[in-house]
Short mmCIF file of C-alpha atoms in Angstrom, two decimals:
data_model
loop_
_atom_site.label_atom_id
_atom_site.label_comp_id
_atom_site.label_asym_id
_atom_site.label_seq_id
_atom_site.Cartn_x
_atom_site.Cartn_y
_atom_site.Cartn_z
CA MET A 1 35.69 -5.54 61.54
CA SER A 2 36.71 -7.10 58.17
CA LYS A 3 35.90 -10.65 57.17
CA TYR A 4 38.80 -12.83 55.62
CA TYR A 5 38.48 -16.21 54.10
CA PRO A 6 41.81 -17.88 53.47
CA ASP A 7 43.14 -20.82 52.45
CA ILE A 8 46.10 -22.01 54.18
CA SER A 9 49.15 -24.78 54.13
CA HIS A 10 52.66 -24.79 55.73
CA TYR A 11 53.46 -22.03 53.24
CA HIS A 12 51.14 -19.93 55.35
CA PRO A 13 52.23 -20.28 59.14
CA VAL A 14 49.46 -19.29 61.58
CA ARG A 15 51.30 -16.58 63.84
CA ASN A 16 48.39 -15.73 66.05
CA TRP A 17 45.34 -18.05 66.32
CA ASP A 18 43.23 -15.80 68.41
CA THR A 19 43.30 -13.05 65.91
CA VAL A 20 42.35 -15.56 63.06
CA LYS A 21 39.53 -16.42 65.42
CA ARG A 22 38.21 -12.93 65.21
CA SER A 23 39.18 -12.30 61.56
CA CYS A 24 38.07 -15.40 59.39
CA PRO A 25 34.75 -17.37 59.93
CA PHE A 26 36.30 -20.58 58.61
CA LEU A 27 39.70 -21.58 57.08
CA ILE A 28 40.49 -24.00 54.36
CA MET A 29 43.65 -25.88 55.38
CA LYS A 30 45.87 -28.28 53.12
CA ALA A 31 45.64 -31.88 54.51
CA THR A 32 47.40 -34.01 51.94
CA GLN A 33 48.89 -34.41 48.24
CA GLY A 34 49.04 -37.32 46.32
CA ILE A 35 48.97 -40.74 48.48
CA SER A 36 51.83 -40.13 50.82
CA TYR A 37 52.40 -36.41 51.54
CA ILE A 38 50.79 -34.94 54.50
CA ASP A 39 50.94 -31.04 55.09
CA LYS A 40 53.16 -30.47 58.17
CA THR A 41 51.11 -28.04 59.52
CA LEU A 42 47.82 -30.23 59.30
CA TYR A 43 47.70 -31.65 62.95
CA THR A 44 48.41 -28.34 64.27
CA ASN A 45 46.05 -26.55 62.61
CA ILE A 46 43.13 -29.01 63.46
CA LYS A 47 43.93 -28.95 67.12
CA GLU A 48 43.90 -25.23 67.04
CA CYS A 49 40.78 -24.64 65.40
CA GLU A 50 39.15 -27.21 67.61
CA LYS A 51 40.31 -25.52 70.56
CA ARG A 52 39.01 -22.10 69.36
CA GLY A 53 36.09 -23.35 67.70
CA ILE A 54 37.21 -22.09 64.24
CA PRO A 55 35.16 -23.90 61.47
CA TYR A 56 37.64 -25.59 59.07
CA TRP A 57 37.75 -27.42 55.72
CA LEU A 58 40.51 -29.90 54.59
CA TYR A 59 41.51 -30.19 51.02
CA ALA A 60 43.87 -32.68 49.03
CA PHE A 61 45.90 -31.30 46.08
CA LEU A 62 45.15 -34.13 43.59
CA ASN A 63 48.30 -35.17 41.24
CA ARG A 64 47.35 -36.40 38.05
CA GLY A 65 46.37 -40.08 38.25
CA LYS A 66 44.75 -42.44 41.09
CA GLU A 67 42.53 -39.53 42.27
CA VAL A 68 40.16 -42.20 44.06
CA ASP A 69 43.34 -43.48 46.01
CA GLN A 70 44.50 -39.78 46.74
CA THR A 71 40.88 -38.80 47.61
CA ARG A 72 41.09 -42.15 50.17
CA PHE A 73 44.24 -41.15 51.79
CA LEU A 74 42.74 -37.82 52.27
CA VAL A 75 39.85 -39.22 54.39
CA GLU A 76 42.04 -41.65 56.03
CA VAL A 77 44.55 -39.31 57.32
CA CYS A 78 41.86 -36.94 58.58
CA ARG A 79 38.96 -38.88 59.97
CA GLU A 80 40.74 -40.17 63.28
CA ARG A 81 41.63 -36.43 64.19
CA ILE A 82 38.58 -34.24 62.93
CA GLU A 83 36.02 -33.37 65.68
CA LYS A 84 32.96 -31.18 65.81
CA HIS A 85 34.28 -27.93 64.17
CA PHE A 86 35.29 -29.84 60.90
CA VAL A 87 33.06 -28.82 58.01
CA GLY A 88 34.16 -30.89 54.88
CA TYR A 89 36.41 -32.20 52.72
CA VAL A 90 37.78 -30.17 49.53
CA LEU A 91 39.62 -31.53 45.91
CA ASP A 92 41.79 -29.35 44.44
CA VAL A 93 41.90 -30.08 40.86
CA GLU A 94 44.51 -28.09 38.72
CA SER A 95 46.67 -30.85 37.46
CA GLY A 96 45.13 -31.97 34.17
CA ASN A 97 43.22 -34.50 36.26
CA ALA A 98 40.77 -36.53 34.20
CA GLU A 99 37.16 -35.36 34.53
CA ALA A 100 36.00 -39.05 35.03
CA ASP A 101 38.34 -39.55 37.95
CA ILE A 102 37.16 -36.65 39.58
CA GLU A 103 33.36 -37.68 39.39
CA LYS A 104 34.43 -40.94 40.81
CA SER A 105 36.39 -39.18 43.72
CA LEU A 106 33.30 -36.95 44.43
CA ASP A 107 31.00 -40.14 44.69
CA PHE A 108 33.85 -41.65 47.18
CA LEU A 109 33.64 -38.35 49.24
CA LYS A 110 29.83 -38.50 49.19
CA ARG A 111 29.84 -41.47 50.73
CA GLN A 112 31.52 -40.14 53.62
CA ARG A 113 28.55 -37.85 54.66
CA HIS A 114 30.15 -34.63 55.09
CA LYS A 115 29.88 -31.47 52.84
CA MET A 116 32.49 -31.25 50.03
CA MET A 117 33.96 -28.55 47.59
CA LEU A 118 35.57 -28.69 44.28
CA TYR A 119 38.26 -26.46 43.51
CA THR A 120 38.93 -25.82 39.45
CA MET A 121 40.82 -23.26 37.81
CA TYR A 122 38.72 -20.34 35.42
CA SER A 123 40.60 -21.68 32.55
CA GLU A 124 39.78 -25.02 32.79
CA TYR A 125 36.18 -24.56 33.07
CA GLU A 126 35.39 -26.24 29.78
CA MET A 127 37.44 -29.21 31.01
CA TYR A 128 35.64 -29.91 34.04
CA LYS A 129 31.99 -28.24 33.26
CA GLN A 130 30.15 -31.57 32.94
CA VAL A 131 31.64 -32.55 36.69
CA ILE A 132 30.72 -29.43 38.23
CA TYR A 133 27.21 -29.20 37.20
CA ARG A 134 26.72 -33.16 38.08
CA ARG A 135 28.68 -32.57 41.46
CA PRO A 136 26.59 -33.83 44.85
CA ARG A 137 24.10 -31.58 46.10
CA ASN A 138 26.32 -31.00 49.22
CA CYS A 139 29.47 -30.19 47.29
CA ALA A 140 30.19 -26.45 46.73
CA TRP A 141 32.13 -25.33 43.70
CA TRP A 142 35.15 -23.01 44.28
CA GLU A 143 36.59 -21.18 41.41
CA ALA A 144 40.09 -19.55 41.07
CA ARG A 145 40.23 -16.43 38.85
CA TYR A 146 42.96 -13.81 40.04
CA GLY A 147 42.97 -10.98 37.35
CA LEU A 148 45.56 -8.58 38.27
CA ASN A 149 46.48 -10.83 41.31
CA ASN A 150 47.47 -7.50 43.32
CA GLY A 151 45.69 -8.59 46.92
CA LYS A 152 42.23 -7.04 45.88
CA TYR A 153 38.97 -8.49 44.52
CA ASN A 154 38.51 -6.88 41.14
CA PRO A 155 35.06 -7.58 39.91
CA ARG A 156 36.35 -7.49 36.13
CA TYR A 157 37.63 -10.48 36.82
CA ASP A 158 34.41 -12.51 38.19
CA VAL A 159 33.84 -16.18 38.35
CA HIS A 160 31.85 -18.43 35.93
CA LYS A 161 28.19 -18.23 36.83
CA GLY A 162 27.20 -20.79 39.57
CA ALA A 163 30.60 -20.81 41.47
CA ASP A 164 29.95 -20.45 45.20
CA LEU A 165 33.37 -19.56 46.14
CA GLN A 166 36.15 -17.32 44.30
CA GLN A 167 39.79 -17.38 45.09
CA PHE A 168 40.84 -13.86 43.71
CA THR A 169 44.45 -13.57 44.76
CA SER A 170 47.30 -15.50 46.09
CA ASN A 171 48.93 -12.05 47.10
CA GLY A 172 46.44 -11.18 50.17
CA PHE A 173 47.10 -10.33 53.54
CA CYS A 174 45.12 -11.89 56.66
CA PRO A 175 45.44 -10.67 60.28
CA GLY A 176 47.19 -13.42 62.11
CA ILE A 177 48.92 -15.17 59.16
CA SER A 178 52.44 -14.87 57.92
CA GLY A 179 53.38 -13.54 54.71
CA ARG A 180 51.08 -13.60 51.49
CA VAL A 181 48.26 -15.61 51.40
CA ASP A 182 45.44 -16.93 49.13
CA LEU A 183 42.05 -14.95 49.89
CA ASN A 184 38.63 -15.93 48.86
CA ARG A 185 35.18 -14.29 48.53
CA ILE A 186 31.50 -15.47 48.68
CA THR A 187 30.29 -15.28 45.66
CA ASP A 188 26.45 -14.78 46.78
CA GLN A 189 25.38 -17.36 43.91
CA GLY A 190 24.47 -20.07 46.07
CA LYS A 191 25.95 -20.99 49.19
CA SER A 192 25.96 -18.36 52.29
CA GLU A 193 28.65 -17.88 54.96
CA ARG A 194 26.62 -20.06 57.41
CA TRP A 195 27.06 -22.75 54.91
CA PHE A 196 30.57 -22.69 54.75
CA ARG A 197 30.82 -22.62 58.56
CA ASP A 198 28.36 -25.18 59.60
CA SER A 199 29.29 -28.74 60.02
CA GLY A 200 28.42 -31.04 57.11
CA LYS A 201 27.91 -34.37 58.86
CA ARG A 202 24.89 -35.83 58.00
CA ASN A 203 23.21 -38.81 59.82
#
């Protein structure tokens, strides 16, 4: 059976959770945006992942400005609902956010003692290069590079050296999920599938 590594939000409703369980070693799911928006599928998605034992990550799409407050909002919304199959928090950085504010946000997440991911765009590598390489040890780097964006990975459009996960299309298909979906691949440049699946809580 093929493995799928999707990231989803309310734009990608899950129609069959049992199929997703069989197809997806882990899920990345939108939780918040800004300091007030909560994705309308968040609570259902967490409940279904916990019910079926699907490892999951939760991300905040960071608007520009007040990034630490937005990161704090992510944690406040999620921490009362996450359980044993939660892996870690993700910061989605694609709004021209200041590098210093992203670094402060990662420092805040580091204190939560879970694994983390930092999502950046291929075209903005130079903007975030320093924070990428200074990121905490327990933080994966997730880079978006689509190329043809035809639903398939093309090695001609690879990520920068050191990226752990590549978002390679927004026009993918994943069993059990409706419509077109973002798909990712583990680059084998660092973190393994097991790392992305295993709980990131540290005592």
